[in-house]
mmCIF file of C-alpha atoms in Angstrom:
data_model
loop_
_atom_site.group_PDB
_atom_site.id
_atom_site.type_symbol
_atom_site.label_atom_id
_atom_site.label_comp_id
_atom_site.label_asym_id
_atom_site.label_seq_id
_atom_site.Cartn_x
_atom_site.Cartn_y
_atom_site.Cartn_z
ATOM 1 C CA UNK D 963 -41.336 1.130 39.739
ATOM 2 C CA UNK D 964 -39.960 -0.784 36.771
ATOM 3 C CA UNK D 965 -36.208 -0.451 36.112
ATOM 4 C CA UNK D 966 -35.199 2.110 33.503
ATOM 5 C CA UNK D 967 -34.502 0.305 30.234
ATOM 6 C CA UNK D 968 -31.340 1.472 28.446
ATOM 7 C CA UNK D 969 -31.741 1.846 24.722
ATOM 8 C CA UNK D 970 -29.168 2.608 22.096
ATOM 9 C CA UNK D 971 -30.075 5.552 19.992
ATOM 10 C CA UNK D 972 -29.766 5.066 16.213
ATOM 11 C CA UNK D 973 -26.537 6.387 14.753
ATOM 12 C CA UNK D 974 -28.381 9.199 12.992
ATOM 13 C CA UNK D 975 -29.423 10.561 16.390
ATOM 14 C CA UNK D 976 -25.908 10.380 17.887
ATOM 15 C CA UNK D 977 -23.496 13.225 17.364
ATOM 16 C CA UNK D 978 -20.817 12.208 14.900
ATOM 17 C CA UNK D 979 -17.385 13.712 14.750
ATOM 18 C CA UNK D 980 -16.017 15.202 11.553
ATOM 19 C CA UNK D 981 -14.147 12.076 10.482
ATOM 20 C CA UNK D 982 -17.260 9.983 10.843
ATOM 21 C CA UNK D 983 -19.330 12.558 8.852
ATOM 22 C CA UNK D 984 -16.775 12.588 6.062
ATOM 23 C CA UNK D 985 -16.703 8.807 6.049
ATOM 24 C CA UNK D 986 -20.551 8.777 5.724
ATOM 25 C CA UNK D 987 -20.236 11.087 2.662
ATOM 26 C CA UNK D 988 -17.533 8.909 1.062
ATOM 27 C CA UNK D 989 -19.766 5.831 1.628
ATOM 28 C CA UNK D 990 -22.670 7.697 0.072
ATOM 29 C CA UNK D 991 -20.346 8.316 -2.937
ATOM 30 C CA UNK D 992 -19.771 4.596 -3.353
ATOM 31 C CA UNK D 993 -16.840 3.766 -1.125
ATOM 32 C CA UNK D 994 -16.836 1.249 1.733
ATOM 33 C CA UNK D 995 -15.243 1.589 5.197
ATOM 34 C CA UNK D 996 -12.605 -0.847 4.052
ATOM 35 C CA UNK D 997 -11.934 1.459 1.052
ATOM 36 C CA UNK D 998 -11.553 4.412 3.416
ATOM 37 C CA UNK D 999 -9.179 2.402 5.545
ATOM 38 C CA UNK D 1000 -7.059 1.586 2.569
ATOM 39 C CA UNK D 1001 -6.985 5.238 1.472
ATOM 40 C CA UNK D 1002 -5.656 6.448 4.813
ATOM 41 C CA UNK D 1003 -3.365 3.444 5.268
ATOM 42 C CA UNK D 1004 -5.010 2.115 8.393
ATOM 43 C CA UNK D 1005 -6.957 -0.918 9.631
ATOM 44 C CA UNK D 1006 -10.745 -0.931 9.044
ATOM 45 C CA UNK D 1007 -11.250 -1.244 12.732
ATOM 46 C CA UNK D 1008 -9.938 2.271 13.179
ATOM 47 C CA UNK D 1009 -12.495 3.625 10.745
ATOM 48 C CA UNK D 1010 -15.220 1.997 12.805
ATOM 49 C CA UNK D 1011 -13.864 3.784 15.880
ATOM 50 C CA UNK D 1012 -14.596 7.128 14.151
ATOM 51 C CA UNK D 1013 -18.147 6.286 15.130
ATOM 52 C CA UNK D 1014 -17.801 4.339 18.335
ATOM 53 C CA UNK D 1015 -14.920 6.112 20.061
ATOM 54 C CA UNK D 1016 -14.793 9.444 18.205
ATOM 55 C CA UNK D 1017 -11.355 8.922 16.760
ATOM 56 C CA UNK D 1018 -10.067 10.141 13.427
ATOM 57 C CA UNK D 1019 -9.311 13.885 13.956
ATOM 58 C CA UNK D 1020 -5.901 13.461 12.488
ATOM 59 C CA UNK D 1021 -7.402 12.142 9.220
ATOM 60 C CA UNK D 1022 -9.957 14.936 8.618
ATOM 61 C CA UNK D 1023 -7.732 17.000 6.234
ATOM 62 C CA UNK D 1024 -6.962 13.875 4.204
ATOM 63 C CA UNK D 1025 -10.590 12.715 4.094
ATOM 64 C CA UNK D 1026 -11.688 16.225 3.086
ATOM 65 C CA UNK D 1027 -9.195 16.234 0.234
ATOM 66 C CA UNK D 1028 -10.289 12.767 -0.878
ATOM 67 C CA UNK D 1029 -13.958 13.715 -0.835
ATOM 68 C CA UNK D 1030 -13.210 16.821 -2.945
ATOM 69 C CA UNK D 1031 -11.216 14.722 -5.435
ATOM 70 C CA UNK D 1032 -14.011 12.167 -5.658
ATOM 71 C CA UNK D 1033 -16.851 14.683 -6.036
ATOM 72 C CA UNK D 1034 -15.154 17.340 -8.156
ATOM 73 C CA UNK D 1035 -12.692 15.336 -10.230
ATOM 74 C CA UNK D 1036 -14.478 12.000 -10.288
ATOM 75 C CA UNK D 1037 -11.456 10.091 -9.093
ATOM 76 C CA UNK D 1038 -12.623 6.714 -7.763
ATOM 77 C CA UNK D 1039 -9.426 4.599 -7.998
ATOM 78 C CA UNK D 1040 -8.403 3.647 -4.452
ATOM 79 C CA UNK D 1041 -4.686 3.842 -5.091
ATOM 80 C CA UNK D 1042 -4.997 7.319 -6.662
ATOM 81 C CA UNK D 1043 -7.138 8.508 -3.729
ATOM 82 C CA UNK D 1044 -4.596 7.054 -1.321
ATOM 83 C CA UNK D 1045 -1.766 8.963 -3.089
ATOM 84 C CA UNK D 1046 -3.781 12.174 -2.799
ATOM 85 C CA UNK D 1047 -4.519 11.549 0.898
ATOM 86 C CA UNK D 1048 -1.002 10.675 1.976
ATOM 87 C CA UNK D 1049 0.442 14.271 2.111
ATOM 88 C CA UNK D 1050 -2.465 15.361 4.314
ATOM 89 C CA UNK D 1051 -2.103 12.716 6.995
ATOM 90 C CA UNK D 1052 -0.185 13.918 10.050
ATOM 91 C CA UNK D 1053 0.799 12.038 13.184
ATOM 92 C CA UNK D 1054 -1.218 12.836 16.294
ATOM 93 C CA UNK D 1055 0.472 14.625 19.233
ATOM 94 C CA UNK D 1056 0.632 13.806 22.916
ATOM 95 C CA UNK D 1057 -0.697 16.066 25.643
ATOM 96 C CA UNK D 1058 2.847 17.545 25.824
ATOM 97 C CA UNK D 1059 2.767 18.457 22.183
ATOM 98 C CA UNK D 1060 5.291 15.891 20.909
ATOM 99 C CA UNK D 1061 4.498 13.546 18.082
ATOM 100 C CA UNK D 1062 2.958 10.334 19.265
ATOM 101 C CA UNK D 1063 4.680 7.044 18.677
ATOM 102 C CA UNK D 1064 3.140 4.588 16.298
ATOM 103 C CA UNK D 1065 3.047 0.952 17.369
ATOM 104 C CA UNK D 1066 4.860 -1.157 14.830
ATOM 105 C CA UNK D 1067 5.500 -4.834 14.546
ATOM 106 C CA UNK D 1068 8.965 -6.005 15.510
ATOM 107 C CA UNK D 1069 11.299 -7.060 12.815
ATOM 108 C CA UNK D 1070 11.044 -10.889 12.790
ATOM 109 C CA UNK D 1071 13.942 -12.953 11.546
ATOM 110 C CA UNK D 1072 13.816 -16.591 12.601
ATOM 111 C CA UNK D 1073 16.841 -18.480 13.906
ATOM 112 C CA UNK D 1074 17.338 -19.938 10.415
ATOM 113 C CA UNK D 1075 17.609 -16.395 9.060
ATOM 114 C CA UNK D 1076 14.175 -16.369 7.317
ATOM 115 C CA UNK D 1077 12.471 -13.021 7.358
ATOM 116 C CA UNK D 1078 9.873 -11.234 5.200
ATOM 117 C CA UNK D 1079 8.746 -7.578 4.987
ATOM 118 C CA UNK D 1080 6.334 -5.962 2.622
ATOM 119 C CA UNK D 1081 5.563 -2.349 1.698
ATOM 120 C CA UNK D 1082 2.330 -1.345 -0.075
ATOM 121 C CA UNK D 1083 1.277 1.907 -1.656
ATOM 122 C CA UNK D 1084 1.344 4.090 1.403
ATOM 123 C CA UNK D 1085 4.687 2.736 2.686
ATOM 124 C CA UNK D 1086 6.230 3.056 -0.718
ATOM 125 C CA UNK D 1087 5.379 6.768 -0.782
ATOM 126 C CA UNK D 1088 7.388 7.236 2.478
ATOM 127 C CA UNK D 1089 10.427 5.294 1.249
ATOM 128 C CA UNK D 1090 9.426 1.845 2.669
ATOM 129 C CA UNK D 1091 10.959 2.849 5.985
ATOM 130 C CA UNK D 1092 9.431 -0.222 7.662
ATOM 131 C CA UNK D 1093 11.760 -2.425 5.589
ATOM 132 C CA UNK D 1094 14.987 -0.745 6.618
ATOM 133 C CA UNK D 1095 15.279 -2.456 10.056
ATOM 134 C CA UNK D 1096 14.798 -5.834 8.334
ATOM 135 C CA UNK D 1097 17.624 -5.122 5.867
ATOM 136 C CA UNK D 1098 19.867 -3.784 8.595
ATOM 137 C CA UNK D 1099 19.341 -6.825 10.765
ATOM 138 C CA UNK D 1100 19.883 -9.122 7.781
ATOM 139 C CA UNK D 1101 23.188 -7.332 7.107
ATOM 140 C CA UNK D 1102 24.180 -7.665 10.763
ATOM 141 C CA UNK D 1103 23.573 -11.395 10.612
ATOM 142 C CA UNK D 1104 25.351 -11.762 7.267
ATOM 143 C CA UNK D 1105 22.212 -13.044 5.498
ATOM 144 C CA UNK D 1106 21.247 -13.169 1.859
ATOM 145 C CA UNK D 1107 18.219 -11.464 0.545
ATOM 146 C CA UNK D 1108 15.859 -11.358 -2.474
ATOM 147 C CA UNK D 1109 13.061 -8.925 -3.369
ATOM 148 C CA UNK D 1110 9.925 -8.713 -5.435
ATOM 149 C CA UNK D 1111 8.841 -5.456 -7.066
ATOM 150 C CA UNK D 1112 5.546 -4.540 -8.633
ATOM 151 C CA UNK D 1113 5.205 -1.766 -11.231
ATOM 152 C CA UNK D 1114 3.392 -0.990 -14.460
ATOM 153 C CA UNK D 1115 4.529 -3.540 -17.030
ATOM 154 C CA UNK D 1116 5.657 -0.701 -19.384
ATOM 155 C CA UNK D 1117 8.242 0.243 -16.752
ATOM 156 C CA UNK D 1118 10.302 -2.829 -17.409
ATOM 157 C CA UNK D 1119 12.915 -2.791 -20.065
ATOM 158 C CA UNK D 1120 12.709 -6.535 -20.884
ATOM 159 C CA UNK D 1121 9.599 -8.638 -21.591
ATOM 160 C CA UNK D 1122 8.511 -11.076 -18.875
ATOM 161 C CA UNK D 1123 10.414 -14.304 -18.989
ATOM 162 C CA UNK D 1124 13.440 -12.733 -20.643
ATOM 163 C CA UNK D 1125 16.727 -14.293 -19.508
ATOM 164 C CA UNK D 1126 18.283 -10.867 -19.733
ATOM 165 C CA UNK D 1127 16.242 -9.943 -16.720
ATOM 166 C CA UNK D 1128 16.319 -11.912 -13.520
ATOM 167 C CA UNK D 1129 15.127 -14.546 -12.952
ATOM 168 C CA UNK D 1130 14.460 -15.380 -16.622
ATOM 169 C CA UNK D 1131 11.788 -17.835 -15.511
ATOM 170 C CA UNK D 1132 8.249 -16.953 -16.395
ATOM 171 C CA UNK D 1133 6.742 -18.678 -13.362
ATOM 172 C CA UNK D 1134 8.412 -16.001 -11.161
ATOM 173 C CA UNK D 1135 6.537 -13.255 -12.989
ATOM 174 C CA UNK D 1136 2.986 -12.347 -11.958
ATOM 175 C CA UNK D 1137 0.940 -10.329 -14.398
ATOM 176 C CA UNK D 1138 -2.131 -8.457 -13.077
ATOM 177 C CA UNK D 1139 -5.273 -7.231 -14.772
ATOM 178 C CA UNK D 1140 -4.399 -3.591 -13.887
ATOM 179 C CA UNK D 1141 -1.392 -3.776 -16.304
ATOM 180 C CA UNK D 1142 1.078 -4.080 -13.414
ATOM 181 C CA UNK D 1143 3.521 -6.901 -13.099
ATOM 182 C CA UNK D 1144 5.426 -8.401 -10.231
ATOM 183 C CA UNK D 1145 8.977 -9.688 -10.758
ATOM 184 C CA UNK D 1146 11.258 -11.446 -8.252
ATOM 185 C CA UNK D 1147 14.962 -10.819 -8.135
ATOM 186 C CA UNK D 1148 17.305 -13.187 -6.285
ATOM 187 C CA UNK D 1149 16.489 -16.564 -4.774
ATOM 188 C CA UNK D 1150 18.095 -19.171 -2.499
ATOM 189 C CA UNK D 1151 18.721 -21.376 -5.604
ATOM 190 C CA UNK D 1152 20.787 -18.641 -7.237
ATOM 191 C CA UNK D 1153 22.410 -17.310 -4.068
ATOM 192 C CA UNK D 1154 20.426 -14.073 -3.842
ATOM 193 C CA UNK D 1155 22.091 -10.838 -2.867
ATOM 194 C CA UNK D 1156 24.373 -9.798 0.004
ATOM 195 C CA UNK D 1157 22.162 -8.079 2.601
ATOM 196 C CA UNK D 1158 25.143 -5.946 3.619
ATOM 197 C CA UNK D 1159 25.451 -4.588 0.121
ATOM 198 C CA UNK D 1160 21.789 -3.556 0.073
ATOM 199 C CA UNK D 1161 22.061 -2.065 3.586
ATOM 200 C CA UNK D 1162 24.899 0.133 2.304
ATOM 201 C CA UNK D 1163 22.683 1.162 -0.653
ATOM 202 C CA UNK D 1164 19.820 2.060 1.674
ATOM 203 C CA UNK D 1165 22.134 4.125 3.922
ATOM 204 C CA UNK D 1166 23.422 5.967 0.874
ATOM 205 C CA UNK D 1167 19.855 6.734 -0.098
ATOM 206 C CA UNK D 1168 19.226 8.308 3.289
ATOM 207 C CA UNK D 1169 17.251 5.310 4.499
ATOM 208 C CA UNK D 1170 14.909 5.303 1.543
ATOM 209 C CA UNK D 1171 14.500 1.603 0.706
ATOM 210 C CA UNK D 1172 12.305 2.279 -2.314
ATOM 211 C CA UNK D 1173 14.920 4.606 -3.802
ATOM 212 C CA UNK D 1174 17.738 2.109 -3.177
ATOM 213 C CA UNK D 1175 15.893 -0.711 -4.906
ATOM 214 C CA UNK D 1176 14.838 1.553 -7.714
ATOM 215 C CA UNK D 1177 18.369 2.718 -8.299
ATOM 216 C CA UNK D 1178 19.635 -0.872 -8.398
ATOM 217 C CA UNK D 1179 16.974 -1.799 -11.006
ATOM 218 C CA UNK D 1180 17.919 1.171 -13.134
ATOM 219 C CA UNK D 1181 21.684 0.647 -12.784
ATOM 220 C CA UNK D 1182 21.365 -3.013 -13.827
ATOM 221 C CA UNK D 1183 19.238 -2.168 -16.832
ATOM 222 C CA UNK D 1184 15.921 -3.692 -15.707
ATOM 223 C CA UNK D 1185 13.532 -0.787 -15.547
ATOM 224 C CA UNK D 1186 13.116 2.720 -17.009
ATOM 225 C CA UNK D 1187 14.377 5.571 -14.785
ATOM 226 C CA UNK D 1188 10.856 7.063 -14.570
ATOM 227 C CA UNK D 1189 9.203 3.732 -13.572
ATOM 228 C CA UNK D 1190 7.468 3.789 -10.233
ATOM 229 C CA UNK D 1191 7.541 0.925 -7.771
ATOM 230 C CA UNK D 1192 4.068 0.382 -6.215
ATOM 231 C CA UNK D 1193 4.769 -2.759 -4.124
ATOM 232 C CA UNK D 1194 7.984 -4.125 -2.606
ATOM 233 C CA UNK D 1195 8.719 -7.304 -0.679
ATOM 234 C CA UNK D 1196 12.043 -8.278 0.917
ATOM 235 C CA UNK D 1197 12.897 -11.910 1.851
ATOM 236 C CA UNK D 1198 15.961 -13.052 3.777
ATOM 237 C CA UNK D 1199 17.708 -16.358 4.564
ATOM 238 C CA UNK D 1200 20.921 -17.712 5.953
ATOM 239 C CA UNK D 1201 23.401 -18.974 3.385
ATOM 240 C CA UNK D 1202 24.502 -22.534 3.591
#
């Protein structure tokens, strides 16, 4: 008797979970798996595991909301869809019913005091919490810091390159085709900012790094009060 040959059934013949079915519908509407990953704020490999390992149950409400927004309202902008999805994403629970921990990268500050942390659209919406430990550790080590913000160019009070606004050097301003603009504040050459001062600001804002930076930009007359930060980067170094 010849050995039984194992064959892999095509995906259409395998039973898909709800997350995979919703992802299929989103792809049929023009999105890619990478787009879906960006919308839910996860790595594309996780989206692939909707199909291979039946993961994704926690993202079903968000994916359903996104599909409705795409089909009914015609919203196709990835950032807009991500903003719509964010309130519907809940952390999974353990078998005991407690919220599962999320693996995060350790805060890395080198012996020279150099450290970098970034927060994109999803993290910004939750107050850039991932940047708080970096700022706290920088304050503990008496480091200096600088930061780069990105927002719609109409949110800035001064034109790019203005010496009224830091840094006053046009090469430190990045303008993008989506009408947003990145501007850097503080640098090693100018001394940067006291990390302890910003740590105090973050604590006063209840741990919301986005709010603390936004408040500083408003207080120092750099942005309009209703301007929204959509990207934030923190850099640290040890003063000489």
